[in-house]
Amino acid sequence: MSILVTGGAGYIGSHTLIALIDAGYRCVVVDDLSNGSAEAVRRIEMLTGERIPFYQIDVADPLLLSKVFYDHLITGVIHFAGLKAVGESVEKPIDYYQVNLGTTLNLVRCMAEAGVFKLVFSSSATVYGSEAPVPYVEGYGRGITSNPYGTSKAMIEQVLEDVAKSESRWQISLLRYFNPIGAHSSGVIGEDPQGVPNNLMPFMAQVAVGRRAALQVFGGDYPTPDGTCRRDYLHVMDLAEGHVAALENNHHLGCDAINLGTGSPVSVLEMIHAFESVTNVQIPFTIVDKRAGDLPEFWADASKAKQLLGWQAKRSLEEMMIDTWNWQSKNPDGYR
C-alpha cells in the first residue's frame, strides 16, 4: 500500500515524504519539477534508505496519472502540486486557475476511477480573505480572497466539498496552513525556491550566505507592535507531520477544513532578530513601501487540529532558525 504525493519534490512535499516514511508508509511521487527538484527525492532516499518511485509528469495529464494508479496500490493521496506565488498569480491569473484547478480536477477523477477516496489537500490561510478577524477559525468559512492564488485555493475547496457530497466514501481534509519555514534537522533537504524568493525566510537565508545583498522589509508602519507585518510561522516538519495526522484520521467522512499553525504571530523584525541571534550573522535590511494585498497580521486558531487530529506544532522559533541555517549554510546554492 502506497501514498501518492503530488508535488512531492517541492519544499513541503519533500519534507512530508520523510514524515510519511517515518510513520511506516511507502510513497510514490508525481512532480513536473516546475517548483521542485529530483535531487530532493534522491536525498530523501539516501536519508531513509527507502526507494521512492518518482514520475516526472504533469498531474493534469489523465493518461499518465491514471497509469501511476494502475502501477501502484495507492490507498491515499496528499496533493501539493500547483502554482503558489501570490505576486505571480496577479500577473498570470489564467495560469493559476488553469494549473491549480486543472491538476485537482484530473486528480480526483483518476482517484475515483481507481477506487481511492482518501485525499489530503494542501490549502491555504488565504481562503479566509482580508476581512476575517484574527485568529482565523475554520468556522468563519471562506472570505473574499485578494489574489488569484488564494481564489484558486478557495475554488478548489468548493470543488472538493461538492465531490465529497457526490460519493459517501470520500474522506477529504482541507489543510489550511500559514507560513512554513525551516528544514529537516539533517540539513540534507530544505527550501530551495527557483529564482528570487517570494517569502521572507528563504530570502533572509540567501542574504546570510551572500547570494543576495540585503533584505527588503515591505512596510514599517502597520498597526502592529513594531510596525511590520506579523505572521504565523511554523516548522515545515510540524506541518509535514500534520499531513500524516490528517491522512490517518478515520473519524470523519466527507470534507473537512483544518488549520495548521502555531497560534502565535511573529513580526518581520522579530524574525530577523531571531535569525541573527541563532546564527551570529547580521542581516542588512531596508524598510520599503508596502506591497499591495499584504495584511497587517494573521495567525491560526489551531485548536481543531489538536482535538480532531491530535496534532499541534511543537518546534520552537529558535529551532526553525537553527534548521534553516543548517540547511542553507551546508547548501548555499540549494540543490544546484
XYZ file of N, CA, C and O in Angstrom, residues 79 101 104-105 107-109 111 119-123 142 153-167 170-175 254-256:
152
model
N -2.045 16.039 -1.838
C -1.996 16.839 -3.072
C -1.371 18.210 -2.809
O -2.001 19.102 -2.250
N -6.580 24.458 -10.705
C -7.851 23.754 -10.844
C -7.716 22.517 -11.721
O -8.261 21.455 -11.398
N -6.171 19.478 -9.950
C -7.043 18.904 -8.929
C -8.213 18.153 -9.552
O -8.572 17.050 -9.107
N -8.826 18.727 -10.584
C -9.948 18.057 -11.238
C -9.515 16.718 -11.829
O -10.216 15.705 -11.694
N -6.936 14.939 -10.880
C -6.545 14.047 -9.788
C -7.760 13.337 -9.192
O -7.753 12.107 -9.031
N -8.789 14.079 -8.838
C -9.935 13.441 -8.175
C -10.668 12.507 -9.140
O -11.218 11.474 -8.722
N -10.659 12.836 -10.443
C -11.265 11.927 -11.406
C -10.487 10.601 -11.453
O -11.074 9.516 -11.422
N -8.551 9.407 -9.124
C -8.739 8.731 -7.833
C -10.034 7.934 -7.822
O -10.061 6.756 -7.428
N -8.121 11.756 0.559
C -7.352 12.862 -0.009
C -7.055 13.904 1.058
O -7.946 14.336 1.790
N -5.791 14.316 1.121
C -5.372 15.450 1.949
C -4.923 16.544 0.991
O -3.991 16.352 0.211
N -5.596 17.689 1.055
C -5.323 18.775 0.123
C -4.573 19.905 0.813
O -4.946 20.362 1.894
N -3.524 20.381 0.146
C -2.722 21.499 0.624
C -3.433 22.798 0.284
O -3.287 23.341 -0.804
N -4.205 23.314 1.245
C -4.904 24.568 1.037
C -4.108 25.693 1.699
O -2.903 25.565 1.911
N -14.985 30.594 4.048
C -14.137 31.295 3.096
C -14.618 32.729 2.919
O -15.819 32.992 2.871
N -7.322 28.498 -4.572
C -7.427 27.583 -3.434
C -8.870 27.500 -2.938
O -9.380 26.417 -2.616
N -9.529 28.661 -2.844
C -10.923 28.678 -2.400
C -11.817 27.920 -3.377
O -12.735 27.183 -2.973
N -11.567 28.087 -4.672
C -12.360 27.384 -5.684
C -12.151 25.874 -5.581
O -13.107 25.094 -5.701
N -10.912 25.466 -5.353
C -10.630 24.033 -5.216
C -11.337 23.475 -3.985
O -11.897 22.365 -4.029
N -11.321 24.221 -2.886
C -12.044 23.756 -1.700
C -13.516 23.529 -2.021
O -14.106 22.521 -1.601
N -14.130 24.459 -2.751
C -15.539 24.301 -3.123
C -15.734 23.067 -3.988
O -16.687 22.293 -3.797
N -14.841 22.858 -4.957
C -14.915 21.672 -5.811
C -14.864 20.408 -4.962
O -15.670 19.474 -5.132
N -13.913 20.354 -4.026
C -13.739 19.142 -3.223
C -14.909 18.917 -2.273
O -15.279 17.769 -1.999
N -15.510 19.981 -1.784
C -16.720 19.823 -0.964
C -17.844 19.201 -1.788
O -18.564 18.305 -1.319
N -17.984 19.658 -3.027
C -19.019 19.109 -3.903
C -18.715 17.657 -4.275
O -19.631 16.814 -4.345
N -17.452 17.356 -4.519
C -17.056 15.976 -4.829
C -17.396 15.059 -3.663
O -17.934 13.950 -3.851
N -17.100 15.503 -2.447
C -17.366 14.674 -1.268
C -18.856 14.393 -1.100
O -19.255 13.315 -0.639
N -19.690 15.369 -1.474
C -21.139 15.171 -1.361
C -21.660 14.180 -2.393
O -22.730 13.575 -2.208
N -20.907 14.003 -3.471
C -21.384 13.153 -4.565
C -21.153 11.671 -4.325
O -21.755 10.831 -5.011
N -20.292 11.340 -3.360
C -19.917 9.941 -3.128
C -19.569 9.787 -1.648
O -18.647 10.436 -1.140
N -15.827 9.340 0.146
C -14.743 10.324 0.187
C -14.411 10.741 1.619
O -15.304 11.002 2.433
N -13.109 10.813 1.889
C -12.579 11.405 3.120
C -11.551 12.451 2.691
O -10.436 12.111 2.295
N -11.936 13.715 2.747
C -11.093 14.796 2.250
C -10.782 15.772 3.376
O -11.694 16.276 4.036
N -9.498 16.030 3.586
C -9.049 17.024 4.563
C -8.487 18.228 3.817
O -7.584 18.078 2.980
N -9.037 19.405 4.098
C -8.535 20.654 3.535
C -7.640 21.296 4.583
O -8.138 21.873 5.555
N -6.343 21.187 4.427
C -5.417 21.712 5.432
C -5.060 23.158 5.088
O -4.366 23.426 4.112
N -16.632 12.661 4.276
C -16.937 13.954 3.694
C -15.708 14.825 3.602
O -14.589 14.341 3.438
N -15.898 16.132 3.714
C -14.833 17.099 3.508
C -14.760 18.020 4.718
O -15.785 18.554 5.162
N -13.551 18.208 5.260
C -13.407 19.000 6.475
C -12.186 19.910 6.362
O -11.125 19.484 5.895
